Amino acid sequence: MKIEMILLCLFFSLYTYKKENIHFSDSKEDNLAKKQILDTVISTKKDSLLEQDLLYLKNVAYCLCVGNVNTKILKTHPNKYKIFRDDSAIAYASMANILDYELFLRNKSLNNMIENWNKKLYQAKPPEEESNNDIFLIQMQCLNFYNSDELNSYIDSIRVQYYK
């Protein structure tokens, strides 16, 4: 209760502080300081947008991984399963702020990485147990890819490329 009262008093005193007590001079040093502050804010905002785009790119990689696995399942079991269309990857790509849309959806490096990752065999049961090998671990496989060092290194390489 005491802490809440102290915080409330502090907030009230800061809130009621008169703005006219704050003075800025127009010296060259002050103008340079203002410019540096604004440059930092703009740079920080660009960094923030880039990091958001890189997260979107990572999410696109996950979505493409799921789509890739689903396509393989359909090819091996064409009459057994039907997969509905999911445009999550396109939605993430369209939300990009800085990075190019092409980087998200027409990216050979990323597509090759996903293709190679999905060559790994993920089965719910060992191959010896042939009772029901139609149980798939799609989410596990793609979450492992999403959290992989390989994908993180790729995302880092895009980050470095952007700052060059």
Coordinates of C-alpha atoms in Angstrom, one line a residue:
M1 CA 0.0 0.0 0.0
K2 CA 2.9 2.4 0.8
I3 CA 4.6 1.7 -2.5
E4 CA 1.4 2.3 -4.4
M5 CA 1.0 5.7 -2.6
I6 CA 4.6 6.6 -3.4
L7 CA 4.2 5.7 -7.0
L8 CA 1.0 7.6 -7.3
C9 CA 2.6 10.7 -5.7
L10 CA 5.6 10.4 -8.1
F11 CA 3.3 10.0 -11.1
F12 CA 1.2 13.0 -10.0
S13 CA 4.2 15.2 -9.5
L14 CA 5.6 14.3 -12.9
Y15 CA 2.3 14.8 -14.5
T16 CA 1.7 18.2 -13.1
Y17 CA 5.3 19.5 -13.8
K18 CA 5.0 22.6 -15.9
K19 CA 6.3 22.3 -19.4
E20 CA 7.6 25.9 -19.4
N21 CA 10.3 24.9 -16.9
I22 CA 11.9 23.0 -19.8
H23 CA 14.2 25.1 -22.0
F24 CA 16.0 24.2 -25.1
S25 CA 18.7 26.5 -26.5
D26 CA 19.5 26.8 -30.2
S27 CA 23.2 26.2 -29.8
K28 CA 25.1 24.0 -32.3
E29 CA 25.7 21.4 -29.6
D30 CA 22.0 21.2 -28.7
N31 CA 21.0 20.9 -32.4
L32 CA 23.6 18.2 -32.9
A33 CA 22.3 16.4 -29.8
K34 CA 18.7 16.7 -31.1
K35 CA 19.8 15.3 -34.5
Q36 CA 21.6 12.4 -32.9
I37 CA 18.5 11.6 -30.8
L38 CA 16.3 11.7 -33.9
D39 CA 18.7 9.6 -35.9
T40 CA 18.8 7.1 -33.1
V41 CA 15.0 7.0 -33.0
I42 CA 14.7 6.5 -36.7
S43 CA 17.5 3.9 -36.7
T44 CA 15.8 2.1 -33.8
K45 CA 12.5 2.1 -35.7
K46 CA 14.1 0.7 -38.8
D47 CA 15.8 -2.0 -36.7
S48 CA 12.5 -2.8 -35.1
L49 CA 10.8 -3.1 -38.5
L50 CA 13.6 -5.2 -39.8
E51 CA 13.4 -7.6 -36.8
Q52 CA 9.6 -7.8 -37.3
D53 CA 10.2 -8.7 -41.0
L54 CA 12.8 -11.3 -40.1
L55 CA 10.3 -12.9 -37.7
Y56 CA 7.7 -12.8 -40.6
L57 CA 10.3 -14.5 -42.8
K58 CA 10.9 -17.2 -40.2
N59 CA 7.1 -17.7 -39.9
V60 CA 6.9 -17.9 -43.7
A61 CA 9.6 -20.6 -43.6
Y62 CA 7.5 -22.6 -41.1
C63 CA 4.4 -22.2 -43.3
L64 CA 6.3 -23.3 -46.4
C65 CA 7.7 -26.3 -44.5
V66 CA 4.2 -27.4 -43.5
G67 CA 3.0 -27.0 -47.2
N68 CA 6.0 -28.9 -48.4
V69 CA 5.3 -31.9 -46.1
N70 CA 1.6 -31.8 -47.0
T71 CA 2.4 -31.9 -50.7
K72 CA 4.7 -34.9 -50.2
I73 CA 1.9 -36.7 -48.2
L74 CA -0.5 -36.0 -51.0
K75 CA 1.9 -37.4 -53.6
T76 CA 2.4 -40.6 -51.7
H77 CA -1.3 -41.0 -50.7
P78 CA -3.3 -39.2 -53.4
N79 CA -6.6 -40.9 -52.7
K80 CA -6.4 -41.0 -49.0
Y81 CA -5.9 -37.4 -47.9
K82 CA -7.1 -33.9 -49.0
I83 CA -5.3 -30.8 -47.8
F84 CA -7.0 -27.5 -47.9
R85 CA -5.3 -24.4 -49.2
D86 CA -3.6 -22.2 -46.6
D87 CA -2.3 -18.8 -47.5
S88 CA -0.6 -18.0 -44.2
A89 CA 2.8 -17.7 -46.0
I90 CA 1.4 -15.1 -48.4
A91 CA -0.3 -13.2 -45.6
Y92 CA 3.0 -13.0 -43.6
A93 CA 4.9 -11.9 -46.8
S94 CA 2.3 -9.2 -47.5
M95 CA 2.9 -7.7 -44.0
A96 CA 6.6 -7.1 -44.6
N97 CA 7.7 -3.5 -43.9
I98 CA 11.3 -3.4 -45.3
L99 CA 12.2 -6.7 -46.9
D100 CA 11.2 -7.5 -50.4
Y101 CA 8.2 -9.7 -51.0
E102 CA 10.2 -11.9 -53.4
L103 CA 12.5 -12.8 -50.5
F104 CA 9.6 -14.4 -48.8
L105 CA 8.0 -16.4 -51.5
R106 CA 10.4 -16.8 -54.4
N107 CA 13.5 -17.6 -52.5
K108 CA 15.5 -20.5 -53.9
S109 CA 17.8 -20.7 -50.9
L110 CA 15.0 -20.9 -48.4
N111 CA 13.0 -23.4 -50.6
N112 CA 16.1 -25.6 -51.0
M113 CA 16.7 -25.5 -47.2
I114 CA 13.1 -26.5 -46.6
E115 CA 13.3 -29.3 -49.2
N116 CA 16.5 -30.7 -47.6
W117 CA 15.1 -30.5 -44.1
N118 CA 12.0 -32.3 -45.2
K119 CA 14.0 -35.2 -46.6
K120 CA 14.5 -36.3 -42.9
L121 CA 12.2 -39.1 -41.9
Y122 CA 9.7 -38.2 -39.2
Q123 CA 7.5 -41.1 -38.2
A124 CA 5.3 -41.6 -35.1
K125 CA 6.2 -45.3 -35.0
P126 CA 9.4 -47.2 -36.0
P127 CA 9.4 -48.6 -39.5
E128 CA 9.2 -52.1 -38.1
E129 CA 5.7 -51.5 -36.8
E130 CA 3.9 -51.4 -40.1
S131 CA 0.5 -51.4 -38.4
N132 CA -0.1 -47.7 -39.0
N133 CA 2.6 -45.7 -40.5
D134 CA 0.1 -43.1 -41.8
I135 CA 0.6 -41.1 -38.6
F136 CA 2.5 -37.9 -39.5
L137 CA 4.5 -35.6 -37.4
I138 CA 4.2 -32.5 -39.6
Q139 CA 4.1 -29.9 -36.8
M140 CA 7.0 -31.5 -35.0
Q141 CA 9.1 -31.7 -38.2
C142 CA 8.4 -28.0 -39.1
L143 CA 8.8 -26.7 -35.5
N144 CA 12.2 -28.4 -35.4
F145 CA 13.0 -26.6 -38.7
Y146 CA 11.7 -23.3 -37.3
N147 CA 13.9 -23.6 -34.2
S148 CA 16.9 -25.1 -36.1
D149 CA 20.4 -23.5 -36.2
E150 CA 20.3 -23.8 -39.9
L151 CA 17.2 -21.5 -40.2
N152 CA 18.5 -19.1 -37.6
S153 CA 21.8 -18.8 -39.4
Y154 CA 19.9 -18.1 -42.6
I155 CA 17.9 -15.3 -40.9
D156 CA 21.1 -13.9 -39.5
S157 CA 22.7 -13.8 -43.0
I158 CA 19.7 -11.8 -44.2
R159 CA 20.1 -9.4 -41.3
V160 CA 23.8 -9.0 -42.1
Q161 CA 23.0 -8.5 -45.8
Y162 CA 20.6 -5.7 -44.9
Y163 CA 23.1 -3.8 -43.0
K164 CA 25.8 -3.9 -45.7

